[in-house]
């Protein structure tokens, strides 16, 4: 049995090592071997995150001290239920996307680089989530970002991926620079980068001598929120996402939408509630306004699209707006809703992009009018996509309804009734473009492009059907995931336990 304190190390090191090894292996091994190696690594990482989550659900905060340095010095990995659950979600979706990639990417060249970047992306995202200090969050964020740039631009012989990857690079570099500026200001004010030590010092008035905290801390917050706002694709910092999603390979789009942008939301939650608590700086109104404009702009822009992947990109922006309702609520129910919708959305949007990828793989187009009537040729994929769309709208008894209900209830409890009303109206607006796409896909008159089309290969269809089944299952029986979400939300707010566990009282 692996000791609990080594589980977070394994979650990071396993995919990181394989990501590095896969590149030279590409010269001596087959594409099939490379894909299976990546699948095995993803499955092993998922297993480790599952074990880690089980340990934290028992009330234990898992701490690994790199090289034995005592906190707050040295590199520290700290895992409670909150980040343990997020790490599990990341590994879960990456596994499905990697399995799907075996068939979807088999005709591409340089697949060892593709799978290597997938593993490095997995390692970076898990590292962002599990680190116990804000500087190493930046280091792992860079690993995540560089891997994501490469995956978006993977088919660089085509102009669209190259342009989208460059745009993502420019905005992503801006984001990480802003985060680094914010970290520098925070370190200059407090004198430490350890999460628990920052929380302890701020709680006890531990600003360094001569620091005008009433100015430095808000500036730090603005930089950090701006940086992670770009990563989470919130309005008006969202413009990279609608270009990156259509250009990237569909399994990469599923990961980008399902978990990469959620890493930005995770970092915001961890920093806002642990460091910049509402009692210190009132950020609730700012998050509320960002939530409103993000969901509204995302939905209205999605209404205008006839490219299925571009529509899903704007839909992802809107979904981040819904998630921010729970952040703005700033209560345990709201964070429980954030986590539940993060899990549910990773399944729903991951499924939607895998279905879009199946259409693109079989039909060769993303255009809605050219996909008309594909439902009769690819009934399983169309049925799964319909389930995903209805879940994203929030139709009961699917999982999206449960998490949206909790988010909106939390907003009402916090007095954000106007934001909840906006969320309900936006959900109704989203039904417009989702149902429009479903209507065209199941239309009796088929376009010329779909005449000889058939279902995607089984290795692509099976992950699609499993995800569709999970949407229905966790809509009818949400209790297991809801219980984990509630415990995770409680752990985020239990700051004293976190600080005591890390600093040793």
CSV table of C-alpha atoms in Angstrom, one decimal:
chain,number,residue,atom,x,y,z
A,1,UNK,CA,0.0,0.0,0.0
A,2,UNK,CA,1.3,3.4,-0.9
A,3,UNK,CA,1.8,5.7,2.1
A,4,UNK,CA,-0.7,8.6,2.0
A,5,UNK,CA,1.9,11.3,2.0
A,6,UNK,CA,3.4,9.9,-1.2
A,7,UNK,CA,0.1,9.8,-3.1
A,8,UNK,CA,0.2,13.4,-4.2
A,9,UNK,CA,3.8,13.0,-5.4
A,10,UNK,CA,2.8,10.0,-7.5
A,11,UNK,CA,-0.1,11.9,-9.0
A,12,UNK,CA,2.3,14.5,-10.3
A,13,UNK,CA,5.5,12.6,-11.0
A,14,UNK,CA,3.9,9.6,-12.9
A,15,UNK,CA,2.4,11.6,-15.8
A,16,UNK,CA,5.4,14.0,-15.7
A,17,UNK,CA,7.9,11.2,-16.1
A,18,UNK,CA,5.9,9.5,-18.8
A,19,UNK,CA,5.5,12.8,-20.6
A,20,UNK,CA,9.2,13.2,-20.8
A,21,UNK,CA,9.9,9.5,-21.7
A,22,UNK,CA,7.3,9.3,-24.4
A,23,UNK,CA,9.2,11.7,-26.7
A,24,UNK,CA,12.3,9.6,-27.2
A,25,UNK,CA,10.1,6.4,-27.1
A,26,UNK,CA,8.3,7.7,-30.2
A,27,UNK,CA,11.4,6.8,-32.3
A,28,UNK,CA,11.3,3.2,-31.3
A,29,UNK,CA,7.7,2.3,-30.6
A,30,UNK,CA,4.4,2.1,-32.5
A,31,UNK,CA,1.6,4.6,-32.2
A,32,UNK,CA,-0.6,2.0,-30.6
A,33,UNK,CA,2.0,1.4,-27.9
A,34,UNK,CA,2.4,5.1,-27.2
A,35,UNK,CA,-1.4,5.5,-26.9
A,36,UNK,CA,-1.7,2.5,-24.6
A,37,UNK,CA,1.2,3.8,-22.5
A,38,UNK,CA,-0.6,7.2,-22.1
A,39,UNK,CA,-3.9,5.4,-21.2
A,40,UNK,CA,-2.1,3.3,-18.6
A,41,UNK,CA,-0.5,6.4,-17.1
A,42,UNK,CA,-3.8,8.2,-17.0
A,43,UNK,CA,-5.5,5.3,-15.4
A,44,UNK,CA,-2.8,5.0,-12.8
A,45,UNK,CA,-3.0,8.7,-12.0
A,46,UNK,CA,-6.8,8.4,-11.7
A,47,UNK,CA,-6.3,5.5,-9.3
A,48,UNK,CA,-3.9,7.5,-7.2
A,49,UNK,CA,-6.3,10.5,-7.0
A,50,UNK,CA,-9.1,8.1,-6.0
A,51,UNK,CA,-7.0,6.8,-3.1
A,52,UNK,CA,-6.0,10.3,-2.2
A,53,UNK,CA,-9.7,11.4,-2.2
A,54,UNK,CA,-10.7,8.4,0.0
A,55,UNK,CA,-8.0,9.4,2.6
A,56,UNK,CA,-9.1,13.0,2.7
A,57,UNK,CA,-12.8,12.0,3.0
A,58,UNK,CA,-11.9,10.4,6.3
A,59,UNK,CA,-10.9,13.8,7.6
A,60,UNK,CA,-7.2,13.7,7.0
A,61,UNK,CA,-5.2,16.5,5.4
A,62,UNK,CA,-2.4,14.8,3.5
A,63,UNK,CA,0.9,16.7,3.6
A,64,UNK,CA,4.1,15.9,1.7
A,65,UNK,CA,7.3,17.8,2.6
A,66,UNK,CA,9.7,17.8,-0.3
A,67,UNK,CA,13.3,17.0,1.0
A,68,UNK,CA,11.9,17.1,4.6
A,69,UNK,CA,11.8,20.9,4.9
A,70,UNK,CA,9.5,22.0,7.6
A,71,UNK,CA,6.6,24.4,6.6
A,72,UNK,CA,6.5,27.2,5.6
A,73,UNK,CA,9.8,26.5,3.9
A,74,UNK,CA,10.4,24.3,1.0
A,75,UNK,CA,8.1,22.7,-1.5
A,76,UNK,CA,4.9,21.5,0.1
A,77,UNK,CA,2.0,19.4,-1.3
A,78,UNK,CA,-1.2,19.7,0.8
A,79,UNK,CA,-4.4,17.9,0.0
A,80,UNK,CA,-7.8,18.2,1.6
A,81,UNK,CA,-11.1,17.1,0.2
A,82,UNK,CA,-11.5,20.3,-1.8
A,83,UNK,CA,-8.4,19.9,-4.0
A,84,UNK,CA,-8.5,16.1,-3.8
A,85,UNK,CA,-11.9,16.1,-5.5
A,86,UNK,CA,-10.7,18.5,-8.2
A,87,UNK,CA,-7.6,16.3,-8.9
A,88,UNK,CA,-9.9,13.3,-9.3
A,89,UNK,CA,-12.1,15.2,-11.8
A,90,UNK,CA,-9.0,16.2,-13.8
A,91,UNK,CA,-7.6,12.6,-14.0
A,92,UNK,CA,-11.1,11.2,-14.8
A,93,UNK,CA,-11.7,13.3,-17.9
A,94,UNK,CA,-8.1,13.1,-19.1
A,95,UNK,CA,-8.4,9.3,-19.1
A,96,UNK,CA,-11.5,9.3,-21.2
A,97,UNK,CA,-10.0,11.8,-23.7
A,98,UNK,CA,-6.8,9.7,-24.0
A,99,UNK,CA,-8.8,6.5,-24.7
A,100,UNK,CA,-10.8,8.4,-27.3
A,101,UNK,CA,-7.5,9.8,-28.9
A,102,UNK,CA,-6.4,6.3,-29.9
A,103,UNK,CA,-8.7,6.2,-32.9
A,104,UNK,CA,-9.3,9.9,-33.4
A,105,UNK,CA,-5.6,10.8,-33.7
A,106,UNK,CA,-4.3,7.7,-35.4
A,107,UNK,CA,-3.7,9.4,-38.8
A,108,UNK,CA,-1.8,12.3,-37.3
A,109,UNK,CA,2.0,12.5,-37.4
A,110,UNK,CA,4.2,13.0,-34.3
A,111,UNK,CA,1.8,11.2,-31.9
A,112,UNK,CA,4.5,10.6,-29.3
A,113,UNK,CA,4.6,14.4,-28.9
A,114,UNK,CA,0.8,14.5,-28.6
A,115,UNK,CA,0.6,11.9,-25.9
A,116,UNK,CA,3.6,13.4,-24.1
A,117,UNK,CA,1.9,16.8,-24.1
A,118,UNK,CA,-1.3,15.2,-22.7
A,119,UNK,CA,0.7,13.7,-19.9
A,120,UNK,CA,2.5,16.9,-19.1
A,121,UNK,CA,-0.8,18.7,-19.2
A,122,UNK,CA,-2.2,16.2,-16.7
A,123,UNK,CA,0.8,16.6,-14.4
A,124,UNK,CA,0.7,20.4,-14.6
A,125,UNK,CA,-3.0,20.6,-13.8
A,126,UNK,CA,-2.7,18.2,-10.8
A,127,UNK,CA,0.3,20.1,-9.6
A,128,UNK,CA,-1.6,23.4,-9.6
A,129,UNK,CA,-4.4,21.8,-7.6
A,130,UNK,CA,-2.2,19.9,-5.0
A,131,UNK,CA,0.6,22.4,-4.3
A,132,UNK,CA,0.6,24.0,-0.9
A,133,UNK,CA,2.2,27.3,-1.8
A,134,UNK,CA,1.4,30.0,-4.2
A,135,UNK,CA,4.7,30.2,-6.1
A,136,UNK,CA,4.7,26.6,-7.1
A,137,UNK,CA,1.1,27.1,-8.2
A,138,UNK,CA,2.7,29.5,-10.7
A,139,UNK,CA,5.3,26.9,-11.7
A,140,UNK,CA,2.7,24.2,-12.3
A,141,UNK,CA,0.5,26.7,-14.1
A,142,UNK,CA,3.3,27.3,-16.6
A,143,UNK,CA,3.7,23.6,-17.2
A,144,UNK,CA,-0.1,23.4,-17.8
A,145,UNK,CA,-0.1,26.4,-20.1
A,146,UNK,CA,2.9,25.4,-22.3
A,147,UNK,CA,1.4,21.9,-22.7
A,148,UNK,CA,-2.0,23.4,-23.6
A,149,UNK,CA,-0.4,25.7,-26.2
A,150,UNK,CA,1.3,22.8,-27.9
A,151,UNK,CA,-1.9,20.7,-28.0
A,152,UNK,CA,-4.0,23.5,-29.4
A,153,UNK,CA,-1.4,24.1,-32.2
A,154,UNK,CA,-0.6,20.4,-32.6
A,155,UNK,CA,-1.8,20.3,-36.2
A,156,UNK,CA,0.5,23.2,-37.0
A,157,UNK,CA,0.6,22.5,-40.7
A,158,UNK,CA,-2.9,24.0,-40.8
A,159,UNK,CA,-3.4,27.8,-40.4
A,160,UNK,CA,-6.3,27.7,-37.9
A,161,UNK,CA,-4.5,25.7,-35.2
A,162,UNK,CA,-1.4,27.7,-35.6
A,163,UNK,CA,-3.2,31.0,-35.3
A,164,UNK,CA,-5.3,29.8,-32.3
A,165,UNK,CA,-2.3,28.4,-30.6
A,166,UNK,CA,-0.4,31.7,-31.0
A,167,UNK,CA,-3.3,33.7,-29.7
A,168,UNK,CA,-3.6,31.4,-26.7
A,169,UNK,CA,0.1,31.7,-26.1
A,170,UNK,CA,-0.1,35.5,-26.0
A,171,UNK,CA,-3.1,35.7,-23.7
A,172,UNK,CA,-1.8,32.8,-21.6
A,173,UNK,CA,1.6,34.4,-21.1
A,174,UNK,CA,-0.2,37.6,-20.1
A,175,UNK,CA,-2.2,35.6,-17.6
A,176,UNK,CA,0.8,34.0,-15.9
A,177,UNK,CA,2.6,37.3,-15.8
A,178,UNK,CA,-0.3,38.9,-14.0
A,179,UNK,CA,-0.4,36.0,-11.6
A,180,UNK,CA,3.4,36.4,-11.0
A,181,UNK,CA,3.0,40.1,-10.3
A,182,UNK,CA,0.2,39.4,-7.9
A,183,UNK,CA,2.3,36.8,-6.1
A,184,UNK,CA,5.2,39.2,-5.9
A,185,UNK,CA,3.1,41.9,-4.3
A,186,UNK,CA,1.6,39.4,-1.8
A,187,UNK,CA,5.0,38.1,-0.9
A,188,UNK,CA,6.3,41.6,-0.5
A,189,UNK,CA,3.5,42.4,1.9
A,190,UNK,CA,3.4,39.2,3.9
A,191,UNK,CA,6.9,37.6,3.5
A,192,UNK,CA,5.8,34.1,2.7
A,193,UNK,CA,4.3,32.1,-0.2
A,194,UNK,CA,2.9,29.2,1.8
A,195,UNK,CA,-0.9,29.2,1.7
A,196,UNK,CA,-1.3,28.4,5.3
A,197,UNK,CA,1.3,30.8,6.5
A,198,UNK,CA,-0.2,33.6,4.4
A,199,UNK,CA,-3.6,32.9,5.9
A,200,UNK,CA,-2.1,32.8,9.4
A,201,UNK,CA,-0.1,36.0,9.1
A,202,UNK,CA,-3.0,38.0,7.5
A,203,UNK,CA,-5.4,36.8,10.2
A,204,UNK,CA,-3.0,37.9,12.9
A,205,UNK,CA,-2.1,41.2,11.3
A,206,UNK,CA,1.3,39.9,10.0
A,207,UNK,CA,2.0,42.5,7.3
A,208,UNK,CA,5.7,43.4,7.0
A,209,UNK,CA,6.8,46.7,8.6
A,210,UNK,CA,6.3,49.6,6.2
A,211,UNK,CA,3.8,47.8,3.9
A,212,UNK,CA,0.7,49.8,3.2
A,213,UNK,CA,-1.6,46.7,3.2
A,214,UNK,CA,-4.7,48.6,2.3
A,215,UNK,CA,-3.1,49.2,-1.1
A,216,UNK,CA,-0.8,46.3,-1.7
A,217,UNK,CA,-3.3,43.5,-0.9
A,218,UNK,CA,-6.1,44.9,-3.2
A,219,UNK,CA,-3.5,45.3,-6.0
A,220,UNK,CA,-2.3,41.8,-5.5
A,221,UNK,CA,-5.9,40.5,-5.7
A,222,UNK,CA,-6.5,42.5,-8.9
A,223,UNK,CA,-3.5,40.9,-10.6
A,224,UNK,CA,-4.2,37.4,-9.4
A,225,UNK,CA,-7.9,37.6,-10.3
A,226,UNK,CA,-7.0,39.1,-13.7
A,227,UNK,CA,-4.5,36.2,-14.4
A,228,UNK,CA,-6.8,33.4,-13.4
A,229,UNK,CA,-9.7,35.2,-15.0
A,230,UNK,CA,-7.9,34.7,-18.4
A,231,UNK,CA,-7.3,31.1,-17.5
A,232,UNK,CA,-10.9,30.5,-16.6
A,233,UNK,CA,-12.1,32.4,-19.7
A,234,UNK,CA,-14.3,34.9,-17.9
A,235,UNK,CA,-15.7,38.0,-19.7
A,236,UNK,CA,-14.0,40.1,-21.0
A,237,UNK,CA,-10.8,37.9,-20.8
A,238,UNK,CA,-12.4,35.0,-22.7
A,239,UNK,CA,-11.4,35.8,-26.3
A,240,UNK,CA,-8.8,33.0,-26.7
A,241,UNK,CA,-11.3,30.2,-25.9
A,242,UNK,CA,-13.6,30.5,-29.0
A,243,UNK,CA,-10.5,30.2,-31.3
A,244,UNK,CA,-8.7,27.5,-29.3
A,245,UNK,CA,-11.6,25.1,-29.0
A,246,UNK,CA,-12.5,24.7,-32.7
A,247,UNK,CA,-8.8,24.5,-33.7
A,248,UNK,CA,-7.7,21.9,-31.2
A,249,UNK,CA,-8.2,18.2,-31.7
A,250,UNK,CA,-11.6,17.3,-30.2
A,251,UNK,CA,-10.2,15.3,-27.2
A,252,UNK,CA,-8.0,18.3,-26.4
A,253,UNK,CA,-11.1,20.6,-26.7
A,254,UNK,CA,-12.9,18.3,-24.2
A,255,UNK,CA,-10.0,18.6,-21.7
A,256,UNK,CA,-9.7,22.4,-22.2
A,257,UNK,CA,-13.4,23.0,-21.6
A,258,UNK,CA,-13.9,20.2,-19.1
A,259,UNK,CA,-11.0,20.8,-16.7
A,260,UNK,CA,-8.3,23.3,-17.9
A,261,UNK,CA,-10.5,26.4,-17.4
A,262,UNK,CA,-11.7,24.9,-14.1
A,263,UNK,CA,-8.1,24.9,-12.9
A,264,UNK,CA,-8.4,28.7,-13.0
A,265,UNK,CA,-11.6,28.6,-11.0
A,266,UNK,CA,-10.0,26.3,-8.5
A,267,UNK,CA,-7.1,28.7,-8.0
A,268,UNK,CA,-9.5,31.6,-7.6
A,269,UNK,CA,-11.5,29.8,-4.9
A,270,UNK,CA,-8.4,28.6,-3.0
A,271,UNK,CA,-6.8,32.0,-3.0
A,272,UNK,CA,-10.0,34.0,-2.4
A,273,UNK,CA,-11.3,31.9,0.5
A,274,UNK,CA,-8.0,31.1,2.1
A,275,UNK,CA,-6.1,34.4,1.6
A,276,UNK,CA,-8.5,37.1,0.5
A,277,UNK,CA,-11.5,36.2,2.6
A,278,UNK,CA,-14.6,38.3,2.3
A,279,UNK,CA,-13.9,39.7,5.8
A,280,UNK,CA,-10.5,41.1,4.5
A,281,UNK,CA,-11.4,42.4,1.1
A,282,UNK,CA,-15.0,42.5,-0.3
A,283,UNK,CA,-14.6,40.9,-3.7
A,284,UNK,CA,-18.2,39.5,-3.8
A,285,UNK,CA,-19.7,42.3,-5.9
A,286,UNK,CA,-16.9,42.1,-8.4
A,287,UNK,CA,-17.3,38.3,-8.8
A,288,UNK,CA,-21.1,38.8,-9.1
A,289,UNK,CA,-20.7,41.2,-12.0
A,290,UNK,CA,-18.1,39.0,-13.7
A,291,UNK,CA,-20.5,36.1,-13.4
A,292,UNK,CA,-23.4,38.0,-14.9
A,293,UNK,CA,-21.5,39.3,-17.9
A,294,UNK,CA,-19.7,36.0,-18.5
A,295,UNK,CA,-22.9,33.9,-18.7
A,296,UNK,CA,-24.8,36.5,-20.7
A,297,UNK,CA,-22.1,37.2,-23.3
A,298,UNK,CA,-21.3,33.5,-23.6
A,299,UNK,CA,-24.9,32.5,-24.2
A,300,UNK,CA,-25.7,35.3,-26.7
A,301,UNK,CA,-22.5,34.7,-28.7
A,302,UNK,CA,-23.4,30.9,-28.8
A,303,UNK,CA,-26.7,31.8,-30.3
A,304,UNK,CA,-24.9,33.2,-33.4
A,305,UNK,CA,-22.7,30.2,-34.2
A,306,UNK,CA,-23.1,27.6,-36.9
A,307,UNK,CA,-19.9,25.8,-36.0
A,308,UNK,CA,-20.6,23.1,-33.4
A,309,UNK,CA,-17.3,23.4,-31.7
A,310,UNK,CA,-17.3,27.2,-31.6
A,311,UNK,CA,-20.8,27.1,-30.2
A,312,UNK,CA,-19.6,24.7,-27.5
A,313,UNK,CA,-16.7,27.1,-26.7
A,314,UNK,CA,-19.1,30.0,-26.0
A,315,UNK,CA,-21.3,27.6,-24.1
A,316,UNK,CA,-18.3,26.8,-21.9
A,317,UNK,CA,-17.8,30.5,-21.1
A,318,UNK,CA,-21.5,30.7,-20.1
A,319,UNK,CA,-21.1,27.7,-17.8
A,320,UNK,CA,-18.2,29.4,-16.1
A,321,UNK,CA,-20.6,32.3,-15.4
A,322,UNK,CA,-23.0,29.9,-13.7
A,323,UNK,CA,-20.1,28.4,-11.6
A,324,UNK,CA,-19.2,31.9,-10.5
A,325,UNK,CA,-22.6,32.3,-9.0
A,326,UNK,CA,-21.6,29.9,-6.3
A,327,UNK,CA,-18.2,31.7,-5.8
A,328,UNK,CA,-20.1,35.0,-5.4
A,329,UNK,CA,-22.5,33.4,-2.9
A,330,UNK,CA,-19.4,32.9,-0.7
A,331,UNK,CA,-21.0,30.2,1.4
A,332,UNK,CA,-20.6,26.5,1.8
A,333,UNK,CA,-23.7,25.7,-0.2
A,334,UNK,CA,-22.3,27.8,-3.1
A,335,UNK,CA,-18.9,26.1,-3.1
A,336,UNK,CA,-20.6,22.8,-2.9
A,337,UNK,CA,-22.5,23.8,-6.1
A,338,UNK,CA,-19.3,25.0,-7.7
A,339,UNK,CA,-17.7,21.6,-7.1
A,340,UNK,CA,-20.8,19.7,-8.2
A,341,UNK,CA,-21.2,21.7,-11.4
A,342,UNK,CA,-17.4,21.5,-12.1
A,343,UNK,CA,-17.8,17.7,-12.0
A,344,UNK,CA,-21.1,17.6,-13.9
A,345,UNK,CA,-19.9,20.1,-16.5
A,346,UNK,CA,-16.6,18.2,-17.1
A,347,UNK,CA,-18.8,15.1,-18.0
A,348,UNK,CA,-21.4,17.1,-20.0
A,349,UNK,CA,-19.0,19.3,-22.0
A,350,UNK,CA,-16.4,16.5,-22.3
A,351,UNK,CA,-19.1,14.4,-23.8
A,352,UNK,CA,-20.3,17.2,-26.1
A,353,UNK,CA,-16.9,17.7,-27.6
A,354,UNK,CA,-16.3,14.0,-28.0
A,355,UNK,CA,-19.5,13.8,-29.9
A,356,UNK,CA,-18.6,16.8,-32.0
A,357,UNK,CA,-15.2,15.1,-32.7
A,358,UNK,CA,-17.1,11.9,-33.8
A,359,UNK,CA,-19.1,14.0,-36.3
A,360,UNK,CA,-15.9,15.7,-37.5
A,361,UNK,CA,-14.1,12.3,-37.8
A,362,UNK,CA,-16.9,10.6,-39.7
A,363,UNK,CA,-18.4,13.5,-41.7
A,364,UNK,CA,-15.4,15.8,-42.0
A,365,UNK,CA,-17.1,19.1,-41.1
A,366,UNK,CA,-18.1,21.2,-38.0
A,367,UNK,CA,-20.7,23.2,-39.9
A,368,UNK,CA,-24.3,22.8,-38.7
A,369,UNK,CA,-25.9,22.9,-42.1
A,370,UNK,CA,-23.5,20.2,-43.4
A,371,UNK,CA,-24.3,18.0,-40.4
A,372,UNK,CA,-28.1,18.1,-41.1
A,373,UNK,CA,-29.7,14.7,-40.8
A,374,UNK,CA,-26.6,13.0,-39.3
A,375,UNK,CA,-28.8,11.7,-36.5
A,376,UNK,CA,-30.2,8.9,-38.7
A,377,UNK,CA,-26.7,7.8,-39.6
A,378,UNK,CA,-25.0,8.1,-36.2
A,379,UNK,CA,-27.9,7.6,-33.8
A,380,UNK,CA,-25.8,6.6,-30.7
A,381,UNK,CA,-23.6,9.7,-31.0
A,382,UNK,CA,-26.6,12.0,-31.6
A,383,UNK,CA,-28.5,10.5,-28.7
A,384,UNK,CA,-25.5,11.0,-26.4
A,385,UNK,CA,-25.1,14.6,-27.6
A,386,UNK,CA,-28.8,15.3,-27.0
A,387,UNK,CA,-28.3,14.1,-23.4
A,388,UNK,CA,-25.3,16.3,-23.0
A,389,UNK,CA,-27.2,19.4,-24.4
A,390,UNK,CA,-30.3,18.8,-22.2
A,391,UNK,CA,-28.0,18.4,-19.2
A,392,UNK,CA,-26.2,21.7,-20.0
A,393,UNK,CA,-29.6,23.4,-20.2
A,394,UNK,CA,-30.5,22.0,-16.8
A,395,UNK,CA,-33.4,19.8,-17.7
A,396,UNK,CA,-34.3,17.3,-14.9
A,397,UNK,CA,-33.6,14.5,-14.2
A,398,UNK,CA,-30.1,15.0,-15.6
A,399,UNK,CA,-27.1,16.0,-13.6
A,400,UNK,CA,-26.9,19.6,-14.8
A,401,UNK,CA,-30.2,20.4,-13.2
A,402,UNK,CA,-29.0,19.3,-9.7
A,403,UNK,CA,-25.9,21.4,-9.7
A,404,UNK,CA,-27.6,24.5,-11.2
A,405,UNK,CA,-30.3,24.2,-8.6
A,406,UNK,CA,-27.8,24.2,-5.8
A,407,UNK,CA,-25.9,27.1,-7.3
A,408,UNK,CA,-29.0,29.2,-7.6
A,409,UNK,CA,-30.2,28.2,-4.1
A,410,UNK,CA,-26.9,29.4,-2.7
A,411,UNK,CA,-27.2,32.7,-4.6
A,412,UNK,CA,-30.7,33.2,-3.1
A,413,UNK,CA,-29.4,32.5,0.4
A,414,UNK,CA,-26.7,35.1,0.0
A,415,UNK,CA,-29.2,37.7,-1.3
A,416,UNK,CA,-28.0,37.6,-4.9
A,417,UNK,CA,-31.5,37.2,-6.2
A,418,UNK,CA,-30.8,39.4,-9.2
A,419,UNK,CA,-27.9,37.2,-10.2
A,420,UNK,CA,-30.0,34.0,-9.8
A,421,UNK,CA,-32.8,35.5,-12.0
A,422,UNK,CA,-30.1,36.3,-14.6
A,423,UNK,CA,-28.9,32.7,-14.4
A,424,UNK,CA,-32.4,31.3,-14.9
A,425,UNK,CA,-33.0,33.6,-17.9
A,426,UNK,CA,-29.6,32.7,-19.4
A,427,UNK,CA,-30.4,29.0,-19.0
A,428,UNK,CA,-33.6,29.6,-21.0
A,429,UNK,CA,-31.5,31.5,-23.6
A,430,UNK,CA,-29.1,28.5,-23.8
A,431,UNK,CA,-32.0,26.2,-24.7
A,432,UNK,CA,-32.4,28.2,-27.9
A,433,UNK,CA,-29.0,27.2,-29.4
A,434,UNK,CA,-28.9,23.7,-28.0
A,435,UNK,CA,-32.3,22.8,-29.3
A,436,UNK,CA,-31.6,24.4,-32.6
A,437,UNK,CA,-28.5,22.2,-33.1
A,438,UNK,CA,-30.5,19.1,-32.0
A,439,UNK,CA,-33.3,19.9,-34.4
A,440,UNK,CA,-30.9,20.2,-37.4
A,441,UNK,CA,-29.0,17.0,-36.5
A,442,UNK,CA,-32.2,14.9,-36.4
A,443,UNK,CA,-33.7,16.6,-39.4
A,444,UNK,CA,-35.2,14.1,-42.0
A,445,UNK,CA,-33.6,15.9,-44.9
A,446,UNK,CA,-29.9,14.8,-44.8
A,447,UNK,CA,-27.1,16.9,-46.3
A,448,UNK,CA,-25.0,15.3,-49.1
A,449,UNK,CA,-22.0,15.0,-46.7
A,450,UNK,CA,-23.8,12.5,-44.4
A,451,UNK,CA,-25.2,10.2,-47.0
A,452,UNK,CA,-22.6,7.4,-46.6
A,453,UNK,CA,-21.7,8.1,-42.9
A,454,UNK,CA,-21.8,5.5,-40.2
A,455,UNK,CA,-21.1,5.5,-36.4
A,456,UNK,CA,-17.6,6.2,-35.2
A,457,UNK,CA,-15.4,3.2,-34.3
A,458,UNK,CA,-16.2,1.5,-31.0
A,459,UNK,CA,-13.1,2.9,-29.2
A,460,UNK,CA,-14.5,6.4,-29.7
A,461,UNK,CA,-18.2,5.4,-29.2
A,462,UNK,CA,-17.7,3.6,-25.9
A,463,UNK,CA,-16.3,6.6,-23.9
A,464,UNK,CA,-19.2,8.6,-25.4
A,465,UNK,CA,-21.8,6.2,-24.2
A,466,UNK,CA,-20.3,5.8,-20.8
A,467,UNK,CA,-20.2,9.6,-20.2
A,468,UNK,CA,-23.9,9.8,-21.4
A,469,UNK,CA,-24.8,7.2,-18.9
A,470,UNK,CA,-23.1,9.1,-16.1
A,471,UNK,CA,-25.0,12.2,-16.9
A,472,UNK,CA,-28.3,10.3,-16.4
A,473,UNK,CA,-27.0,8.3,-13.4
A,474,UNK,CA,-25.8,11.3,-11.5
A,475,UNK,CA,-29.0,13.2,-12.3
A,476,UNK,CA,-31.2,10.5,-10.9
A,477,UNK,CA,-28.7,9.6,-8.1
A,478,UNK,CA,-26.6,12.6,-7.3
A,479,UNK,CA,-26.1,11.8,-3.6
A,480,UNK,CA,-22.6,10.2,-3.8
A,481,UNK,CA,-21.0,13.2,-5.7
A,482,UNK,CA,-23.1,15.7,-3.7
A,483,UNK,CA,-21.8,14.2,-0.4
A,484,UNK,CA,-18.2,14.6,-1.6
A,485,UNK,CA,-18.9,18.2,-2.8
A,486,UNK,CA,-20.4,19.1,0.6
A,487,UNK,CA,-17.4,17.7,2.5
A,488,UNK,CA,-15.0,19.5,0.0
A,489,UNK,CA,-16.8,22.8,0.5
A,490,UNK,CA,-16.6,22.4,4.3
A,491,UNK,CA,-12.9,21.7,4.1
A,492,UNK,CA,-12.3,24.9,2.1
A,493,UNK,CA,-14.0,27.0,4.8
A,494,UNK,CA,-12.3,25.1,7.6
A,495,UNK,CA,-9.3,27.4,7.4
A,496,UNK,CA,-8.1,26.9,11.0
A,497,UNK,CA,-7.8,23.1,10.5
A,498,UNK,CA,-5.9,23.6,7.3
A,499,UNK,CA,-3.5,26.1,8.9
A,500,UNK,CA,-2.9,24.0,12.0
A,501,UNK,CA,-2.3,20.8,9.9
A,502,UNK,CA,0.3,22.6,7.8
A,503,UNK,CA,2.1,24.7,10.3
A,504,UNK,CA,1.8,22.2,13.2
A,505,UNK,CA,-0.2,24.4,15.4
